[in-house]
Amino acid sequence: MADPILNSGDTAWMLISTALVMLMTIPGVALFYGGLTKKVNVLNTMFLSLIAFAITSIIWVLYGYQFAFGQDMLMGLIGNPANLLFSGIDVNSLASLAPTIPSTVYIAFQMTFAAITIALISGAVVGRMKFSSWLIFVVAWVSLVYVPIAHMVWGGGLLFNMGALDFAGGTVVHLNSGIAALALVILLGSRKDTTLLPHQLGYSVIGAALLWFGWFGFNAGSALTAGGLAGSAFIATNTAAAAGLISWIIIDYLKTGKPTLLGALSGAIAGLVAITPAAGFVTVQAAIIIGLVTSVISYTAIAWLKPRLGYDDALDVFGIHGMSGLWGAIATGLFAAPFINSLGTGLFYGNPGQLTTQIIAVAVVGVYSFVVTMIIGLAIKYTIGLRVEPKEEIEGLDTNLHEESGYRI
Amino acid sequence: MKKIIAIIRPDKFEMVKNALEEIGCHGMTVKDVKGRGRQLGITENYRGRDYRIDLLPKTELEIVTNEANVENIIQTIVKTAKTGDIGDGKIFISPVEDVVRIRTGERGENAI
């Protein structure tokens, strides 16, 4: 552990990383998802990410960070909140979990993770969820699902104390959002037109590229210092993304004989998701394997499992974030190399117990996320309702919910 | 008098329009339409699933002309709009009973 002395290099890197992760949500997720939807829903789709970021920003400084990263209480499920409403946080105090950077910087960095996690879920529900219900869902979900899971895995809670490894959010962000997305779409039901015909794949290229770019802040920033570990996480991240992209293209070739751009984007994102929990623990060789395998898993979930089970995850949040997040968490238990990071030793380096711990962490996070998301969703469904009127869904949400349209041409 | 309806590829429209001008055929009504022929549209693949795009965008030209010009116009459209691939379009020819120029009240061939 570094000396508890402010390091301006670390602080500068973490401020930049925070801004990079912010870029992942708006415009990254907003553009990626916006391009994949119908043109009559493009503004509503982008708006879901935008409002999620704003609401989470307020929750995080008022009470979210305090509950997630406060001293452990309630058997490792939640932190004891000091400094509610941001009171008593000294501008010069140093973060207890990152003692070379200010608390304020650490709080801001963590805030961007909470925001992108809820924004990711929006991809599953686009085209049919009431905007008002989404607002309430964001407040409830960040408070009751994201905050406890962040505490359990990162904030000194149950899974943290068990030794679960999650470098930058494989379980907290990706598995969590993917499982929550699945629970929510089960409650919402299928769209009237379930075809996925992207109206503007060019937006999705820009969005995915911004996600890839921002992911360097997400993963390399999670080193919490500007040093060798950040560099290692950076190169592992890029390597896995590239391997995921290439792997998906190979699958495209094998299945249809033609590579697809959406397949390339999907593979890159799947690779980024899978490397997230492992980024600061694994070698580049392992990153290649993680990336190559993850596209097979996500492709199978989307092209084979989804049509058989019949759930309507519009933009495949479960298929990509849930399944690749699951694989990444397991892969961390396999490939964590002690010479990369002394905090992690996986099965292939002689510690089978780490794999068991990872499986337990995945199970706890998955079950908690699914059950509590279901409860929140049911509460909304039977009060104000989750779904828009059929007429609104058919005509598009942009004009009906916002009185705006994305295109005048 | 005949009405010629030509359904062509949108990207061929400018070439067809210019070719028709060269043979002295200026008047036309143009619409953006969607349709399909015998091949039933095209198939696209997104994330491993095939989707059939039933109706493809096309451009429709409507031309009313004297009997004497019909063959020349048809040949010009065929020559200019043809790529040889599926989806080049079709031309329909039908009789026209009468034509009225609204500005002057002229009738028949004088009004074309």
Coordinates of C-alpha atoms in Angstrom, one line a residue:
Chain A
M1 CA 0.0 0.0 0.0
A2 CA 1.3 3.4 -1.0
D3 CA 2.1 6.0 1.7
P4 CA -0.9 8.2 2.6
I5 CA 0.6 11.2 0.9
L6 CA -1.1 13.0 -2.0
N7 CA 0.6 12.2 -5.3
S8 CA -0.1 14.8 -7.9
G9 CA 0.7 12.3 -10.8
D10 CA -1.8 9.8 -9.4
T11 CA -4.4 12.5 -8.8
A12 CA -4.0 13.9 -12.4
W13 CA -4.4 10.4 -13.8
M14 CA -7.5 9.7 -11.7
L15 CA -9.1 13.0 -12.7
I16 CA -8.5 12.1 -16.4
S17 CA -9.8 8.6 -15.8
T18 CA -12.9 9.9 -14.2
A19 CA -13.6 12.1 -17.2
L20 CA -12.9 9.1 -19.5
V21 CA -15.5 7.0 -17.7
M22 CA -18.0 9.8 -17.9
L23 CA -17.4 9.9 -21.7
M24 CA -18.4 6.2 -21.8
T25 CA -22.0 6.9 -20.7
I26 CA -22.6 10.2 -22.6
P27 CA -21.9 10.1 -25.4
G28 CA -20.6 6.5 -25.5
V29 CA -23.5 4.3 -24.4
A30 CA -26.0 6.9 -25.7
L31 CA -24.6 6.8 -29.2
F32 CA -24.0 3.1 -29.2
Y33 CA -27.5 2.3 -28.1
G34 CA -29.1 5.2 -30.1
G35 CA -27.8 3.8 -33.4
L36 CA -29.1 0.4 -32.7
T37 CA -32.7 1.4 -32.1
K38 CA -35.4 2.4 -34.5
K39 CA -35.2 6.0 -35.7
V40 CA -38.6 6.8 -33.9
N41 CA -36.9 5.9 -30.6
V42 CA -33.4 7.3 -31.0
L43 CA -33.9 10.4 -28.8
N44 CA -35.7 8.4 -26.0
T45 CA -32.9 5.8 -26.1
M46 CA -30.2 8.5 -25.7
F47 CA -32.2 10.3 -23.0
L48 CA -32.3 7.2 -20.8
S49 CA -28.5 7.3 -20.5
L50 CA -28.4 11.0 -20.1
I51 CA -31.0 11.1 -17.3
A52 CA -29.4 8.0 -15.6
F53 CA -26.1 9.9 -15.4
A54 CA -27.7 13.0 -13.9
I55 CA -29.8 11.2 -11.3
T56 CA -26.9 8.9 -10.2
S57 CA -24.6 11.9 -9.9
I58 CA -27.0 13.4 -7.3
I59 CA -27.6 10.2 -5.5
W60 CA -23.9 9.4 -5.3
V61 CA -22.9 12.7 -3.5
L62 CA -25.9 12.8 -1.2
Y63 CA -25.8 9.2 0.1
G64 CA -24.7 6.6 -2.5
Y65 CA -21.0 6.8 -2.0
Q66 CA -21.4 6.9 1.8
F67 CA -23.4 3.7 2.0
A68 CA -21.2 1.9 -0.6
F69 CA -17.8 2.8 0.9
G70 CA -18.6 3.5 4.5
Q71 CA -17.4 1.3 7.4
D72 CA -19.0 -2.2 7.1
M73 CA -22.2 -2.9 8.9
L74 CA -25.1 -5.3 8.6
M75 CA -23.0 -8.5 8.0
G76 CA -21.1 -7.1 5.0
L77 CA -24.1 -6.0 3.0
I78 CA -23.9 -2.2 3.4
G79 CA -21.6 0.5 4.7
N80 CA -22.3 2.7 7.6
P81 CA -22.9 6.2 6.1
A82 CA -20.9 9.0 7.5
N83 CA -20.7 12.3 5.7
L84 CA -24.3 12.2 4.3
L85 CA -25.2 15.0 2.0
F86 CA -21.4 15.3 1.4
S87 CA -21.0 17.1 4.7
G88 CA -17.7 16.8 6.5
I89 CA -15.7 15.7 3.5
D90 CA -12.6 17.7 3.6
V91 CA -11.2 18.8 0.3
N92 CA -7.7 17.8 1.4
S93 CA -8.6 14.5 2.9
L94 CA -7.1 11.4 1.2
A95 CA -9.2 8.4 0.1
S96 CA -8.8 5.4 2.5
L97 CA -8.9 2.9 -0.4
A98 CA -6.6 5.0 -2.6
P99 CA -4.3 6.9 -0.2
T100 CA -2.4 9.0 -2.8
I101 CA -5.5 10.7 -4.2
P102 CA -8.0 13.0 -2.6
S103 CA -11.3 11.6 -1.3
T104 CA -13.2 13.9 -3.7
V105 CA -11.4 12.4 -6.7
Y106 CA -12.1 8.8 -5.6
I107 CA -15.8 9.7 -5.0
A108 CA -16.1 11.2 -8.4
F109 CA -14.4 8.2 -10.1
Q110 CA -16.7 5.8 -8.3
M111 CA -19.7 7.9 -9.3
T112 CA -19.0 7.4 -12.9
F113 CA -19.1 3.7 -12.4
A114 CA -22.5 3.8 -10.8
A115 CA -23.8 6.0 -13.6
I116 CA -22.7 3.8 -16.4
T117 CA -24.0 0.6 -14.8
I118 CA -27.5 1.9 -14.6
A119 CA -27.2 3.4 -18.1
L120 CA -26.2 0.0 -19.5
I121 CA -29.5 -1.5 -18.3
S122 CA -31.4 0.9 -20.5
G123 CA -30.4 -0.9 -23.6
A124 CA -32.6 -3.9 -22.6
V125 CA -35.8 -1.9 -22.2
V126 CA -35.7 0.6 -25.1
G127 CA -38.7 1.1 -27.2
R128 CA -41.3 0.2 -24.6
M129 CA -40.6 1.5 -21.0
K130 CA -42.3 4.6 -19.6
F131 CA -39.9 7.5 -19.0
S132 CA -41.4 8.2 -15.6
S133 CA -41.0 4.6 -14.6
W134 CA -37.4 4.7 -15.7
L135 CA -36.7 7.7 -13.5
I136 CA -38.1 5.9 -10.5
F137 CA -36.3 2.7 -11.4
V138 CA -32.9 4.5 -11.6
V139 CA -33.3 6.0 -8.1
A140 CA -34.4 2.7 -6.6
W141 CA -32.0 0.5 -8.4
V142 CA -28.9 2.6 -7.8
S143 CA -29.9 2.8 -4.1
L144 CA -31.0 -0.8 -3.5
V145 CA -28.9 -2.8 -5.9
Y146 CA -25.8 -1.0 -7.1
V147 CA -24.8 0.5 -3.7
P148 CA -25.0 -2.7 -1.7
I149 CA -23.2 -4.7 -4.4
A150 CA -20.5 -2.1 -4.7
H151 CA -20.1 -2.3 -0.9
M152 CA -20.0 -6.1 -0.9
V153 CA -17.4 -6.4 -3.6
W154 CA -15.3 -3.2 -3.3
G155 CA -16.3 -1.3 -0.2
G156 CA -15.1 -3.7 2.5
G157 CA -18.2 -5.9 2.5
L158 CA -18.9 -9.6 2.4
L159 CA -17.3 -10.6 -0.9
F160 CA -14.4 -8.2 -0.5
N161 CA -13.6 -9.9 2.8
M162 CA -13.9 -13.3 1.1
G163 CA -11.1 -12.3 -1.3
A164 CA -13.3 -11.9 -4.4
L165 CA -11.4 -10.2 -7.2
D166 CA -13.1 -7.6 -9.4
F167 CA -10.5 -5.1 -10.7
A168 CA -12.8 -2.7 -12.5
G169 CA -16.3 -4.0 -12.3
G170 CA -16.9 -7.4 -13.9
T171 CA -19.4 -8.3 -11.3
V172 CA -20.3 -4.9 -9.9
V173 CA -20.9 -3.3 -13.2
H174 CA -21.4 -5.8 -16.0
L175 CA -22.8 -9.0 -14.5
N176 CA -24.9 -6.8 -12.2
S177 CA -26.4 -4.7 -15.1
G178 CA -26.8 -7.8 -17.3
I179 CA -28.8 -9.7 -14.7
A180 CA -30.8 -6.7 -13.8
A181 CA -31.6 -6.2 -17.5
L182 CA -32.8 -9.7 -17.7
A183 CA -35.1 -9.3 -14.7
L184 CA -36.6 -6.1 -16.0
V185 CA -37.3 -7.4 -19.5
I186 CA -39.0 -10.4 -18.1
L187 CA -41.4 -8.0 -16.3
L188 CA -41.8 -5.7 -19.2
G189 CA -42.5 -8.3 -21.9
S190 CA -41.6 -8.3 -25.6
R191 CA -41.8 -5.3 -27.9
K192 CA -44.5 -5.4 -30.5
D193 CA -41.8 -5.5 -33.2
T194 CA -38.8 -7.5 -31.8
T195 CA -36.6 -7.2 -34.9
L196 CA -33.3 -5.6 -34.3
L197 CA -32.7 -3.4 -37.3
P198 CA -30.3 -0.7 -36.4
H199 CA -31.4 2.6 -37.9
Q200 CA -27.9 4.2 -37.9
L201 CA -25.0 1.9 -37.4
G202 CA -22.6 4.9 -37.9
Y203 CA -23.7 6.2 -34.5
S204 CA -23.0 2.8 -33.0
V205 CA -19.4 2.9 -34.4
I206 CA -18.8 6.2 -32.8
G207 CA -20.4 5.1 -29.5
A208 CA -18.5 1.9 -29.4
A209 CA -15.2 3.7 -30.2
L210 CA -15.9 6.2 -27.3
L211 CA -16.6 3.2 -25.0
W212 CA -13.3 1.6 -26.0
F213 CA -11.5 4.9 -25.5
G214 CA -13.2 5.6 -22.2
W215 CA -12.6 2.0 -21.0
F216 CA -8.9 2.9 -20.6
G217 CA -10.0 5.2 -17.8
F218 CA -12.4 2.5 -16.5
N219 CA -9.8 -0.3 -16.3
A220 CA -6.4 1.4 -16.1
G221 CA -7.9 4.0 -13.8
S222 CA -8.9 1.2 -11.5
A223 CA -5.3 0.8 -10.6
L224 CA -5.9 4.0 -8.6
T225 CA -2.3 5.1 -9.3
A226 CA -0.4 6.2 -12.4
G227 CA 2.1 3.4 -12.6
G228 CA 3.0 0.0 -13.9
L229 CA -0.2 -1.7 -12.9
A230 CA -2.2 1.0 -14.7
G231 CA -0.1 0.3 -17.8
S232 CA -0.6 -3.4 -17.5
A233 CA -4.3 -3.0 -17.1
F234 CA -4.3 -0.6 -20.1
I235 CA -2.6 -3.1 -22.5
A236 CA -4.6 -6.0 -21.2
T237 CA -7.8 -4.1 -21.9
N238 CA -6.9 -3.2 -25.4
T239 CA -5.7 -6.7 -26.2
A240 CA -8.9 -8.3 -25.0
A241 CA -11.0 -5.9 -27.0
A242 CA -9.1 -6.6 -30.1
A243 CA -9.2 -10.4 -29.6
G244 CA -13.0 -10.2 -28.9
L245 CA -13.5 -8.2 -32.1
I246 CA -11.5 -10.7 -34.2
S247 CA -13.2 -13.6 -32.6
W248 CA -16.7 -12.3 -33.3
I249 CA -15.7 -11.7 -37.0
I250 CA -14.4 -15.3 -37.2
I251 CA -17.8 -16.6 -35.9
D252 CA -19.6 -14.4 -38.4
Y253 CA -17.5 -15.9 -41.2
L254 CA -18.1 -19.4 -40.0
K255 CA -21.9 -18.9 -39.6
T256 CA -22.8 -16.7 -42.6
G257 CA -19.7 -16.3 -44.7
K258 CA -19.7 -12.5 -44.2
P259 CA -18.2 -10.3 -41.5
T260 CA -20.6 -7.7 -40.0
L261 CA -19.8 -4.4 -38.5
L262 CA -22.2 -4.8 -35.7
G263 CA -20.5 -8.1 -35.0
A264 CA -17.2 -6.4 -34.8
L265 CA -18.5 -3.8 -32.4
S266 CA -20.2 -6.4 -30.3
G267 CA -17.1 -8.5 -30.1
A268 CA -15.0 -5.5 -29.0
I269 CA -17.5 -4.6 -26.3
A270 CA -17.7 -8.2 -25.1
G271 CA -13.9 -8.3 -24.9
L272 CA -13.8 -5.1 -22.9
V273 CA -16.5 -6.4 -20.6
A274 CA -14.7 -9.7 -20.0
I275 CA -11.3 -8.2 -19.3
T276 CA -12.8 -5.6 -16.8
P277 CA -12.6 -7.8 -13.7
A278 CA -9.3 -9.3 -14.8
A279 CA -7.5 -6.2 -16.2
G280 CA -5.2 -5.6 -13.3
F281 CA -4.5 -9.3 -12.5
V282 CA -3.7 -11.0 -15.8
T283 CA -1.0 -11.2 -18.5
V284 CA -1.6 -10.1 -22.1
Q285 CA -1.5 -13.8 -23.2
A286 CA -4.4 -14.4 -20.8
A287 CA -6.1 -11.3 -22.1
I288 CA -6.1 -12.7 -25.6
I289 CA -7.7 -16.0 -24.5
I290 CA -10.3 -14.1 -22.4
G291 CA -11.2 -11.9 -25.4
L292 CA -11.3 -14.8 -27.9
V293 CA -13.5 -16.9 -25.7
T294 CA -15.9 -14.2 -24.6
S295 CA -17.3 -13.6 -28.1
V296 CA -18.2 -17.2 -28.4
I297 CA -20.1 -17.0 -25.1
S298 CA -21.9 -13.8 -25.9
Y299 CA -22.7 -14.8 -29.5
T300 CA -24.1 -18.1 -28.3
A301 CA -26.2 -16.3 -25.7
I302 CA -27.6 -13.8 -28.2
A303 CA -28.0 -15.9 -31.3
W304 CA -28.9 -19.3 -29.7
L305 CA -30.1 -18.9 -26.1
K306 CA -32.2 -15.7 -26.5
P307 CA -34.5 -16.9 -29.3
R308 CA -35.1 -20.2 -27.4
L309 CA -35.9 -18.6 -24.1
G310 CA -38.0 -15.8 -25.7
Y311 CA -37.0 -12.9 -23.5
D312 CA -36.8 -9.6 -25.3
D313 CA -33.5 -8.0 -24.3
A314 CA -33.6 -5.3 -27.1
L315 CA -29.9 -4.5 -27.4
D316 CA -28.5 -7.6 -25.7
V317 CA -27.4 -6.2 -22.4
F318 CA -27.7 -9.6 -20.7
G319 CA -26.1 -11.4 -23.7
I320 CA -23.0 -9.1 -23.8
H321 CA -22.6 -7.5 -20.3
G322 CA -24.2 -10.3 -18.3
M323 CA -22.6 -13.3 -20.0
S324 CA -19.2 -11.7 -20.7
G325 CA -19.1 -10.2 -17.2
L326 CA -19.8 -13.7 -15.9
W327 CA -17.0 -15.2 -18.0
G328 CA -14.6 -12.4 -17.0
A329 CA -15.2 -13.0 -13.3
I330 CA -14.6 -16.7 -13.7
A331 CA -11.5 -16.1 -15.9
T332 CA -10.0 -13.9 -13.2
G333 CA -10.1 -16.9 -10.9
L334 CA -8.3 -18.9 -13.6
F335 CA -5.7 -16.5 -14.9
A336 CA -4.9 -14.1 -12.1
A337 CA -1.1 -13.9 -12.0
P338 CA 0.7 -13.0 -8.7
F339 CA 3.6 -11.4 -10.6
I340 CA 1.2 -8.9 -12.2
N341 CA -0.7 -8.1 -9.0
S342 CA 0.2 -9.6 -5.6
L343 CA -3.5 -9.4 -4.6
G344 CA -4.5 -12.1 -7.0
T345 CA -3.4 -15.7 -7.7
G346 CA -5.7 -17.8 -9.8
L347 CA -6.1 -21.5 -10.5
F348 CA -3.4 -21.7 -13.2
Y349 CA -0.9 -20.3 -10.7
G350 CA -1.7 -22.8 -8.0
N351 CA -4.6 -21.3 -6.2
P352 CA -7.9 -23.2 -7.0
G353 CA -9.6 -21.5 -4.1
Q354 CA -9.7 -18.2 -6.0
L355 CA -11.9 -19.8 -8.7
T356 CA -14.3 -21.0 -6.0
T357 CA -14.4 -17.5 -4.5
Q358 CA -15.1 -16.0 -7.9
I359 CA -18.0 -18.5 -8.5
I360 CA -19.4 -17.6 -5.1
A361 CA -19.1 -13.9 -5.9
V362 CA -20.8 -14.3 -9.2
A363 CA -23.7 -16.3 -7.6
V364 CA -24.2 -13.8 -4.8
V365 CA -24.2 -10.8 -7.1
G366 CA -26.3 -12.5 -9.7
V367 CA -29.0 -13.7 -7.3
Y368 CA -29.0 -10.4 -5.3
S369 CA -29.3 -8.3 -8.5
F370 CA -32.0 -10.5 -10.0
V371 CA -34.2 -10.7 -6.9
V372 CA -34.0 -7.1 -5.8
T373 CA -34.4 -5.8 -9.4
M374 CA -37.5 -8.0 -9.7
I375 CA -38.9 -6.6 -6.5
I376 CA -38.3 -3.0 -7.7
G377 CA -39.7 -3.8 -11.1
L378 CA -42.8 -5.4 -9.6
A379 CA -43.4 -2.5 -7.3
I380 CA -43.3 -0.1 -10.2
K381 CA -45.4 -2.3 -12.5
Y382 CA -48.2 -2.5 -10.0
T383 CA -48.2 1.1 -9.1
I384 CA -47.5 3.5 -12.0
G385 CA -46.9 0.7 -14.6
L386 CA -43.7 -0.1 -16.5
R387 CA -44.9 0.0 -20.1
V388 CA -46.1 2.7 -22.5
E389 CA -49.4 2.4 -24.2
P390 CA -49.5 0.3 -27.4
K391 CA -50.2 3.3 -29.6
E392 CA -47.1 5.1 -28.1
E393 CA -45.0 2.1 -28.7
I394 CA -46.1 1.6 -32.3
E395 CA -45.7 5.3 -33.2
G396 CA -42.4 5.7 -31.4
L397 CA -41.5 7.1 -28.0
D398 CA -39.7 10.2 -29.3
T399 CA -42.8 12.0 -30.5
N400 CA -45.2 10.5 -27.9
L401 CA -43.1 10.9 -24.7
H402 CA -41.0 13.9 -25.6
E403 CA -42.7 15.7 -28.4
E404 CA -39.5 15.7 -30.4
S405 CA -38.1 13.7 -33.3
G406 CA -34.6 12.8 -34.2
Y407 CA -34.9 13.6 -37.9
R408 CA -36.5 16.3 -40.0
I409 CA -35.0 15.0 -43.2
Chain B
M1 CA -51.6 8.9 -75.3
K2 CA -49.9 6.6 -72.8
K3 CA -48.8 6.7 -69.2
I4 CA -45.4 5.1 -68.5
I5 CA -44.7 4.2 -64.9
A6 CA -41.1 3.2 -64.4
I7 CA -39.9 1.8 -61.0
I8 CA -36.1 2.0 -60.9
R9 CA -33.2 1.9 -58.5
P10 CA -32.9 5.3 -56.6
D11 CA -29.2 5.6 -57.4
K12 CA -30.1 5.4 -61.2
F13 CA -32.6 8.2 -61.1
E14 CA -30.3 11.1 -62.0
M15 CA -28.9 9.2 -65.0
V16 CA -32.3 8.2 -66.2
K17 CA -33.6 11.8 -65.8
N18 CA -30.6 13.2 -67.8
A19 CA -31.0 10.6 -70.5
L20 CA -34.7 11.4 -70.9
E21 CA -33.9 15.1 -71.2
E22 CA -31.5 14.3 -74.0
I23 CA -34.4 12.7 -76.0
G24 CA -36.7 15.6 -75.3
C25 CA -38.8 14.1 -72.5
H26 CA -38.9 16.7 -69.8
G27 CA -42.2 16.2 -67.9
M28 CA -42.3 13.6 -65.2
T29 CA -43.7 13.0 -61.7
V30 CA -41.3 11.3 -59.3
K31 CA -42.0 9.5 -56.0
D32 CA -39.9 7.7 -53.5
V33 CA -41.6 4.3 -53.0
K34 CA -40.9 1.0 -51.4
G35 CA -41.5 -2.4 -53.0
R36 CA -40.3 -5.8 -53.9
G37 CA -40.2 -8.1 -56.8
R38 CA -39.8 -11.9 -57.3
Q39 CA -36.8 -12.1 -55.0
L40 CA -38.8 -11.0 -52.0
G41 CA -36.4 -8.3 -50.8
I42 CA -33.0 -9.0 -49.2
T43 CA -31.7 -10.7 -46.0
E44 CA -29.6 -8.9 -43.4
N45 CA -27.9 -10.4 -40.4
Y46 CA -27.6 -8.7 -37.1
R47 CA -25.7 -10.5 -34.2
G48 CA -26.2 -13.9 -35.7
R49 CA -29.9 -13.6 -36.6
D50 CA -31.3 -13.2 -40.1
Y51 CA -33.9 -10.6 -40.9
R52 CA -35.6 -10.4 -44.2
I53 CA -36.0 -6.8 -45.5
D54 CA -39.2 -7.3 -47.5
L55 CA -39.6 -3.9 -49.0
L56 CA -36.7 -2.1 -50.7
P57 CA -36.5 1.7 -51.5
K58 CA -37.2 2.5 -55.1
T59 CA -37.9 5.5 -57.3
E60 CA -41.0 5.7 -59.4
L61 CA -41.2 7.9 -62.5
E62 CA -44.6 8.7 -64.0
I63 CA -44.5 10.1 -67.6
V64 CA -47.5 10.8 -69.8
T65 CA -46.5 11.0 -73.5
N66 CA -47.7 10.7 -77.1
E67 CA -47.9 7.2 -78.7
A68 CA -45.0 8.0 -80.9
N69 CA -42.5 8.7 -78.1
V70 CA -43.4 5.6 -76.0
E71 CA -40.9 3.2 -77.4
N72 CA -38.0 5.7 -77.4
I73 CA -38.7 6.5 -73.7
I74 CA -38.9 2.9 -72.7
Q75 CA -35.6 2.0 -74.5
T76 CA -33.9 5.0 -72.9
I77 CA -35.0 4.0 -69.4
V78 CA -34.1 0.3 -69.9
K79 CA -30.7 1.2 -71.3
T80 CA -29.9 3.7 -68.5
A81 CA -31.4 2.0 -65.5
K82 CA -30.1 -1.5 -66.2
T83 CA -27.4 -3.1 -64.1
G84 CA -28.2 -6.7 -64.9
D85 CA -28.7 -7.6 -61.3
I86 CA -31.9 -8.5 -59.5
G87 CA -33.8 -5.4 -58.4
D88 CA -33.4 -3.2 -61.5
G89 CA -37.2 -2.5 -61.5
K90 CA -40.1 -2.6 -64.0
I91 CA -41.9 -0.4 -66.5
F92 CA -45.7 -0.3 -66.8
I93 CA -47.5 1.2 -69.8
S94 CA -51.2 2.0 -69.8
P95 CA -53.5 4.1 -72.0
V96 CA -54.6 7.6 -71.0
E97 CA -58.1 8.8 -72.0
D98 CA -57.5 12.5 -71.7
V99 CA -55.2 15.2 -70.3
V100 CA -56.2 18.6 -69.0
R101 CA -53.7 21.5 -68.6
I102 CA -55.1 23.3 -65.6
R103 CA -53.5 26.7 -66.4
T104 CA -55.0 27.0 -69.9
G105 CA -57.8 24.4 -70.1
E106 CA -56.2 22.7 -73.1
R107 CA -57.1 19.1 -73.6
G108 CA -55.6 16.0 -75.2
E109 CA -52.1 15.8 -76.8
N110 CA -51.8 19.6 -76.7
A111 CA -51.9 19.5 -72.9
I112 CA -49.0 17.0 -72.5

